[in-house]
């Protein structure tokens, strides 16, 4: 017999029919009885029955060859995300305070003698095994006091902890005071830009000016001054979720740089809440 399928490939697409149509020409060369298999059911048709079905295919609408229409898959409803201002990219995010500098400072603190005269936590042999450069102390001194960082508050702290007083190229108190006066002037200029943006521009310009103040403070001022500057960013009205996260993460970076793990954890917790 002939095995007939209810699915026919026509013109590059599948066509599903409700009735079986077979022309007389197709039947002539074959035997009298033809077996048709449809969905596990076998029906035997005579030659005359199939010829009649071929000639009256439009009249018979009750054929057992009905094809079930495939049930369309249920549409997947994707949850729409709210519109959020993108947070800063690696190119636009603050690079200060420099966490690699924090690692170098930590290494020097581990190598330094404690005030009570106790042995350092990391001796010369251990420092060499850890790959710490011999000139790390002078490198950190130059970086903190040089044009890249220029942080007199941090310099004074390290000057005491690492016993820089009397070492070559150590900045004097007069030099540190002059650096502070320069920063006061710079900070005043940045605050004037905030005022100007508030009066003559929009919210985005005010936000950018506030971030400039905070990032300068993170680089060159004390921990307290930097955190206060970021608080002013966070207190701005209409602050987007993305910019809020930026300010919180940069604040946490300031706290971590200065070893304030408690404050850093609090700021990270606020990120998850916001």
PDB file of N, CA and C in Angstrom, residues 147-217:
ATOM      1  N   UNK A 147      52.105  66.440  43.081  1.00  0.00           N
ATOM      2  CA  UNK A 147      50.968  67.034  42.361  1.00  0.00           C
ATOM      3  C   UNK A 147      49.859  66.032  42.062  1.00  0.00           C
ATOM      4  N   UNK A 148      50.174  64.736  42.068  1.00  0.00           N
ATOM      5  CA  UNK A 148      49.157  63.739  41.734  1.00  0.00           C
ATOM      6  C   UNK A 148      48.088  63.628  42.813  1.00  0.00           C
ATOM      7  N   UNK A 149      48.487  63.715  44.069  1.00  0.00           N
ATOM      8  CA  UNK A 149      47.545  63.578  45.183  1.00  0.00           C
ATOM      9  C   UNK A 149      47.429  64.883  45.969  1.00  0.00           C
ATOM     10  N   UNK A 150      48.566  65.392  46.432  1.00  0.00           N
ATOM     11  CA  UNK A 150      48.595  66.655  47.201  1.00  0.00           C
ATOM     12  C   UNK A 150      47.596  66.634  48.352  1.00  0.00           C
ATOM     13  N   UNK A 151      47.768  65.680  49.237  1.00  0.00           N
ATOM     14  CA  UNK A 151      46.853  65.559  50.367  1.00  0.00           C
ATOM     15  C   UNK A 151      47.609  65.842  51.668  1.00  0.00           C
ATOM     16  N   UNK A 152      47.547  67.089  52.155  1.00  0.00           N
ATOM     17  CA  UNK A 152      48.299  67.438  53.366  1.00  0.00           C
ATOM     18  C   UNK A 152      47.801  66.712  54.610  1.00  0.00           C
ATOM     19  N   UNK A 153      46.496  66.441  54.658  1.00  0.00           N
ATOM     20  CA  UNK A 153      45.954  65.732  55.821  1.00  0.00           C
ATOM     21  C   UNK A 153      46.515  64.316  55.900  1.00  0.00           C
ATOM     22  N   UNK A 154      46.524  63.611  54.784  1.00  0.00           N
ATOM     23  CA  UNK A 154      47.076  62.259  54.749  1.00  0.00           C
ATOM     24  C   UNK A 154      48.586  62.290  54.967  1.00  0.00           C
ATOM     25  N   UNK A 155      49.230  63.308  54.424  1.00  0.00           N
ATOM     26  CA  UNK A 155      50.691  63.406  54.560  1.00  0.00           C
ATOM     27  C   UNK A 155      51.080  63.535  56.030  1.00  0.00           C
ATOM     28  N   UNK A 156      50.368  64.378  56.757  1.00  0.00           N
ATOM     29  CA  UNK A 156      50.680  64.554  58.184  1.00  0.00           C
ATOM     30  C   UNK A 156      50.489  63.235  58.947  1.00  0.00           C
ATOM     31  N   UNK A 157      49.432  62.524  58.603  1.00  0.00           N
ATOM     32  CA  UNK A 157      49.159  61.258  59.283  1.00  0.00           C
ATOM     33  C   UNK A 157      50.283  60.243  59.034  1.00  0.00           C
ATOM     34  N   UNK A 158      50.724  60.139  57.787  1.00  0.00           N
ATOM     35  CA  UNK A 158      51.789  59.191  57.452  1.00  0.00           C
ATOM     36  C   UNK A 158      53.146  59.661  57.972  1.00  0.00           C
ATOM     37  N   UNK A 159      53.301  60.955  58.020  1.00  0.00           N
ATOM     38  CA  UNK A 159      54.555  61.526  58.531  1.00  0.00           C
ATOM     39  C   UNK A 159      54.795  61.087  59.971  1.00  0.00           C
ATOM     40  N   UNK A 160      53.689  60.985  60.721  1.00  0.00           N
ATOM     41  CA  UNK A 160      53.785  60.540  62.101  1.00  0.00           C
ATOM     42  C   UNK A 160      53.891  59.017  62.201  1.00  0.00           C
ATOM     43  N   UNK A 161      53.015  58.315  61.476  1.00  0.00           N
ATOM     44  CA  UNK A 161      52.973  56.849  61.574  1.00  0.00           C
ATOM     45  C   UNK A 161      54.240  56.195  61.038  1.00  0.00           C
ATOM     46  N   UNK A 162      54.724  56.698  59.901  1.00  0.00           N
ATOM     47  CA  UNK A 162      55.880  56.089  59.241  1.00  0.00           C
ATOM     48  C   UNK A 162      57.195  56.777  59.588  1.00  0.00           C
ATOM     49  N   UNK A 163      57.118  57.765  60.500  1.00  0.00           N
ATOM     50  CA  UNK A 163      58.312  58.457  60.990  1.00  0.00           C
ATOM     51  C   UNK A 163      59.116  59.080  59.840  1.00  0.00           C
ATOM     52  N   UNK A 164      58.397  59.903  59.061  1.00  0.00           N
ATOM     53  CA  UNK A 164      59.057  60.558  57.928  1.00  0.00           C
ATOM     54  C   UNK A 164      59.902  61.763  58.350  1.00  0.00           C
ATOM     55  N   UNK A 165      59.615  62.295  59.504  1.00  0.00           N
ATOM     56  CA  UNK A 165      60.327  63.500  59.943  1.00  0.00           C
ATOM     57  C   UNK A 165      61.835  63.261  59.904  1.00  0.00           C
ATOM     58  N   UNK A 166      62.544  64.172  59.236  1.00  0.00           N
ATOM     59  CA  UNK A 166      63.999  64.068  59.137  1.00  0.00           C
ATOM     60  C   UNK A 166      64.473  63.263  57.947  1.00  0.00           C
ATOM     61  N   UNK A 167      63.580  62.608  57.248  1.00  0.00           N
ATOM     62  CA  UNK A 167      63.985  61.848  56.067  1.00  0.00           C
ATOM     63  C   UNK A 167      64.143  62.782  54.871  1.00  0.00           C
ATOM     64  N   UNK A 168      64.983  62.404  53.898  1.00  0.00           N
ATOM     65  CA  UNK A 168      65.170  63.256  52.709  1.00  0.00           C
ATOM     66  C   UNK A 168      63.845  63.504  51.986  1.00  0.00           C
ATOM     67  N   UNK A 169      63.663  64.740  51.526  1.00  0.00           N
ATOM     68  CA  UNK A 169      62.494  65.154  50.735  1.00  0.00           C
ATOM     69  C   UNK A 169      61.177  65.175  51.515  1.00  0.00           C
ATOM     70  N   UNK A 170      61.287  65.067  52.840  1.00  0.00           N
ATOM     71  CA  UNK A 170      60.060  65.159  53.647  1.00  0.00           C
ATOM     72  C   UNK A 170      59.583  66.608  53.687  1.00  0.00           C
ATOM     73  N   UNK A 171      58.292  66.830  53.411  1.00  0.00           N
ATOM     74  CA  UNK A 171      57.745  68.189  53.388  1.00  0.00           C
ATOM     75  C   UNK A 171      57.658  68.764  54.796  1.00  0.00           C
ATOM     76  N   UNK A 172      57.964  70.036  54.882  1.00  0.00           N
ATOM     77  CA  UNK A 172      57.884  70.732  56.161  1.00  0.00           C
ATOM     78  C   UNK A 172      56.448  71.138  56.443  1.00  0.00           C
ATOM     79  N   UNK A 173      56.194  71.561  57.668  1.00  0.00           N
ATOM     80  CA  UNK A 173      54.847  72.010  58.036  1.00  0.00           C
ATOM     81  C   UNK A 173      54.463  73.256  57.252  1.00  0.00           C
ATOM     82  N   UNK A 174      55.427  74.132  56.976  1.00  0.00           N
ATOM     83  CA  UNK A 174      55.136  75.326  56.191  1.00  0.00           C
ATOM     84  C   UNK A 174      54.670  74.948  54.783  1.00  0.00           C
ATOM     85  N   UNK A 175      55.314  73.975  54.210  1.00  0.00           N
ATOM     86  CA  UNK A 175      54.922  73.526  52.867  1.00  0.00           C
ATOM     87  C   UNK A 175      53.531  72.906  52.872  1.00  0.00           C
ATOM     88  N   UNK A 176      53.225  72.163  53.916  1.00  0.00           N
ATOM     89  CA  UNK A 176      51.895  71.557  54.023  1.00  0.00           C
ATOM     90  C   UNK A 176      50.822  72.628  54.226  1.00  0.00           C
ATOM     91  N   UNK A 177      51.144  73.658  54.988  1.00  0.00           N
ATOM     92  CA  UNK A 177      50.186  74.756  55.184  1.00  0.00           C
ATOM     93  C   UNK A 177      49.923  75.493  53.877  1.00  0.00           C
ATOM     94  N   UNK A 178      50.963  75.680  53.091  1.00  0.00           N
ATOM     95  CA  UNK A 178      50.800  76.338  51.790  1.00  0.00           C
ATOM     96  C   UNK A 178      49.928  75.479  50.869  1.00  0.00           C
ATOM     97  N   UNK A 179      50.104  74.178  50.955  1.00  0.00           N
ATOM     98  CA  UNK A 179      49.286  73.265  50.161  1.00  0.00           C
ATOM     99  C   UNK A 179      47.810  73.380  50.578  1.00  0.00           C
ATOM    100  N   UNK A 180      47.555  73.478  51.854  1.00  0.00           N
ATOM    101  CA  UNK A 180      46.182  73.612  52.354  1.00  0.00           C
ATOM    102  C   UNK A 180      45.545  74.915  51.869  1.00  0.00           C
ATOM    103  N   UNK A 181      46.317  75.999  51.864  1.00  0.00           N
ATOM    104  CA  UNK A 181      45.787  77.283  51.376  1.00  0.00           C
ATOM    105  C   UNK A 181      45.409  77.192  49.902  1.00  0.00           C
ATOM    106  N   UNK A 182      46.222  76.501  49.142  1.00  0.00           N
ATOM    107  CA  UNK A 182      45.919  76.304  47.718  1.00  0.00           C
ATOM    108  C   UNK A 182      44.633  75.497  47.540  1.00  0.00           C
ATOM    109  N   UNK A 183      44.450  74.485  48.372  1.00  0.00           N
ATOM    110  CA  UNK A 183      43.246  73.658  48.284  1.00  0.00           C
ATOM    111  C   UNK A 183      41.998  74.437  48.682  1.00  0.00           C
ATOM    112  N   UNK A 184      42.149  75.316  49.665  1.00  0.00           N
ATOM    113  CA  UNK A 184      41.011  76.146  50.084  1.00  0.00           C
ATOM    114  C   UNK A 184      40.542  77.026  48.930  1.00  0.00           C
ATOM    115  N   UNK A 185      41.482  77.571  48.197  1.00  0.00           N
ATOM    116  CA  UNK A 185      41.152  78.391  47.034  1.00  0.00           C
ATOM    117  C   UNK A 185      40.486  77.550  45.943  1.00  0.00           C
ATOM    118  N   UNK A 186      41.039  76.374  45.697  1.00  0.00           N
ATOM    119  CA  UNK A 186      40.471  75.480  44.686  1.00  0.00           C
ATOM    120  C   UNK A 186      39.054  75.060  45.054  1.00  0.00           C
ATOM    121  N   UNK A 187      38.851  74.748  46.311  1.00  0.00           N
ATOM    122  CA  UNK A 187      37.527  74.336  46.773  1.00  0.00           C
ATOM    123  C   UNK A 187      36.516  75.461  46.626  1.00  0.00           C
ATOM    124  N   UNK A 188      36.961  76.689  46.886  1.00  0.00           N
ATOM    125  CA  UNK A 188      36.084  77.849  46.727  1.00  0.00           C
ATOM    126  C   UNK A 188      35.666  78.021  45.264  1.00  0.00           C
ATOM    127  N   UNK A 189      36.594  77.810  44.354  1.00  0.00           N
ATOM    128  CA  UNK A 189      36.285  77.908  42.928  1.00  0.00           C
ATOM    129  C   UNK A 189      35.267  76.850  42.497  1.00  0.00           C
ATOM    130  N   UNK A 190      35.423  75.638  43.013  1.00  0.00           N
ATOM    131  CA  UNK A 190      34.489  74.570  42.670  1.00  0.00           C
ATOM    132  C   UNK A 190      33.095  74.849  43.228  1.00  0.00           C
ATOM    133  N   UNK A 191      33.034  75.407  44.417  1.00  0.00           N
ATOM    134  CA  UNK A 191      31.728  75.747  45.009  1.00  0.00           C
ATOM    135  C   UNK A 191      31.046  76.872  44.215  1.00  0.00           C
ATOM    136  N   UNK A 192      31.843  77.788  43.689  1.00  0.00           N
ATOM    137  CA  UNK A 192      31.268  78.848  42.850  1.00  0.00           C
ATOM    138  C   UNK A 192      30.643  78.267  41.585  1.00  0.00           C
ATOM    139  N   UNK A 193      31.240  77.223  41.049  1.00  0.00           N
ATOM    140  CA  UNK A 193      30.665  76.561  39.867  1.00  0.00           C
ATOM    141  C   UNK A 193      29.339  75.902  40.204  1.00  0.00           C
ATOM    142  N   UNK A 194      29.230  75.384  41.422  1.00  0.00           N
ATOM    143  CA  UNK A 194      27.958  74.808  41.863  1.00  0.00           C
ATOM    144  C   UNK A 194      26.894  75.892  41.925  1.00  0.00           C
ATOM    145  N   UNK A 195      27.242  77.032  42.498  1.00  0.00           N
ATOM    146  CA  UNK A 195      26.299  78.147  42.606  1.00  0.00           C
ATOM    147  C   UNK A 195      25.876  78.645  41.221  1.00  0.00           C
ATOM    148  N   UNK A 196      26.844  78.753  40.336  1.00  0.00           N
ATOM    149  CA  UNK A 196      26.540  79.235  38.990  1.00  0.00           C
ATOM    150  C   UNK A 196      25.616  78.258  38.258  1.00  0.00           C
ATOM    151  N   UNK A 197      25.881  76.970  38.413  1.00  0.00           N
ATOM    152  CA  UNK A 197      25.035  75.962  37.761  1.00  0.00           C
ATOM    153  C   UNK A 197      23.630  75.987  38.344  1.00  0.00           C
ATOM    154  N   UNK A 198      23.529  76.220  39.643  1.00  0.00           N
ATOM    155  CA  UNK A 198      22.226  76.267  40.300  1.00  0.00           C
ATOM    156  C   UNK A 198      21.388  77.439  39.807  1.00  0.00           C
ATOM    157  N   UNK A 199      22.056  78.567  39.505  1.00  0.00           N
ATOM    158  CA  UNK A 199      21.335  79.770  39.087  1.00  0.00           C
ATOM    159  C   UNK A 199      21.099  79.840  37.577  1.00  0.00           C
ATOM    160  N   UNK A 200      22.014  79.304  36.796  1.00  0.00           N
ATOM    161  CA  UNK A 200      21.960  79.522  35.350  1.00  0.00           C
ATOM    162  C   UNK A 200      21.840  78.251  34.496  1.00  0.00           C
ATOM    163  N   UNK A 201      21.879  77.094  35.141  1.00  0.00           N
ATOM    164  CA  UNK A 201      21.812  75.845  34.366  1.00  0.00           C
ATOM    165  C   UNK A 201      20.763  74.922  34.973  1.00  0.00           C
ATOM    166  N   UNK A 202      20.862  73.644  34.644  1.00  0.00           N
ATOM    167  CA  UNK A 202      19.867  72.693  35.105  1.00  0.00           C
ATOM    168  C   UNK A 202      20.391  71.749  36.173  1.00  0.00           C
ATOM    169  N   UNK A 203      19.546  70.776  36.523  1.00  0.00           N
ATOM    170  CA  UNK A 203      19.893  69.825  37.576  1.00  0.00           C
ATOM    171  C   UNK A 203      21.132  69.001  37.230  1.00  0.00           C
ATOM    172  N   UNK A 204      21.276  68.620  35.965  1.00  0.00           N
ATOM    173  CA  UNK A 204      22.418  67.797  35.575  1.00  0.00           C
ATOM    174  C   UNK A 204      23.726  68.549  35.766  1.00  0.00           C
ATOM    175  N   UNK A 205      23.736  69.838  35.431  1.00  0.00           N
ATOM    176  CA  UNK A 205      24.953  70.642  35.596  1.00  0.00           C
ATOM    177  C   UNK A 205      25.302  70.812  37.079  1.00  0.00           C
ATOM    178  N   UNK A 206      24.265  70.976  37.898  1.00  0.00           N
ATOM    179  CA  UNK A 206      24.491  71.086  39.346  1.00  0.00           C
ATOM    180  C   UNK A 206      25.087  69.780  39.882  1.00  0.00           C
ATOM    181  N   UNK A 207      24.535  68.667  39.415  1.00  0.00           N
ATOM    182  CA  UNK A 207      25.036  67.356  39.850  1.00  0.00           C
ATOM    183  C   UNK A 207      26.498  67.170  39.467  1.00  0.00           C
ATOM    184  N   UNK A 208      26.841  67.521  38.247  1.00  0.00           N
ATOM    185  CA  UNK A 208      28.230  67.371  37.801  1.00  0.00           C
ATOM    186  C   UNK A 208      29.174  68.245  38.617  1.00  0.00           C
ATOM    187  N   UNK A 209      28.724  69.463  38.929  1.00  0.00           N
ATOM    188  CA  UNK A 209      29.561  70.366  39.726  1.00  0.00           C
ATOM    189  C   UNK A 209      29.747  69.842  41.147  1.00  0.00           C
ATOM    190  N   UNK A 210      28.681  69.252  41.698  1.00  0.00           N
ATOM    191  CA  UNK A 210      28.773  68.676  43.048  1.00  0.00           C
ATOM    192  C   UNK A 210      29.720  67.476  43.065  1.00  0.00           C
ATOM    193  N   UNK A 211      29.660  66.666  42.021  1.00  0.00           N
ATOM    194  CA  UNK A 211      30.578  65.530  41.930  1.00  0.00           C
ATOM    195  C   UNK A 211      32.027  66.006  41.812  1.00  0.00           C
ATOM    196  N   UNK A 212      32.255  67.106  41.117  1.00  0.00           N
ATOM    197  CA  UNK A 212      33.613  67.646  41.001  1.00  0.00           C
ATOM    198  C   UNK A 212      34.169  68.028  42.367  1.00  0.00           C
ATOM    199  N   UNK A 213      33.314  68.634  43.197  1.00  0.00           N
ATOM    200  CA  UNK A 213      33.742  69.006  44.549  1.00  0.00           C
ATOM    201  C   UNK A 213      34.086  67.752  45.356  1.00  0.00           C
ATOM    202  N   UNK A 214      33.196  66.760  45.301  1.00  0.00           N
ATOM    203  CA  UNK A 214      33.387  65.540  46.092  1.00  0.00           C
ATOM    204  C   UNK A 214      34.633  64.780  45.653  1.00  0.00           C
ATOM    205  N   UNK A 215      34.882  64.711  44.359  1.00  0.00           N
ATOM    206  CA  UNK A 215      36.032  63.952  43.866  1.00  0.00           C
ATOM    207  C   UNK A 215      37.346  64.673  44.157  1.00  0.00           C
ATOM    208  N   UNK A 216      37.308  65.990  44.164  1.00  0.00           N
ATOM    209  CA  UNK A 216      38.504  66.726  44.567  1.00  0.00           C
ATOM    210  C   UNK A 216      38.787  66.476  46.044  1.00  0.00           C
ATOM    211  N   UNK A 217      37.731  66.480  46.852  1.00  0.00           N
ATOM    212  CA  UNK A 217      37.897  66.233  48.284  1.00  0.00           C
ATOM    213  C   UNK A 217      38.412  64.822  48.539  1.00  0.00           C
TER     214      UNK A 217
END
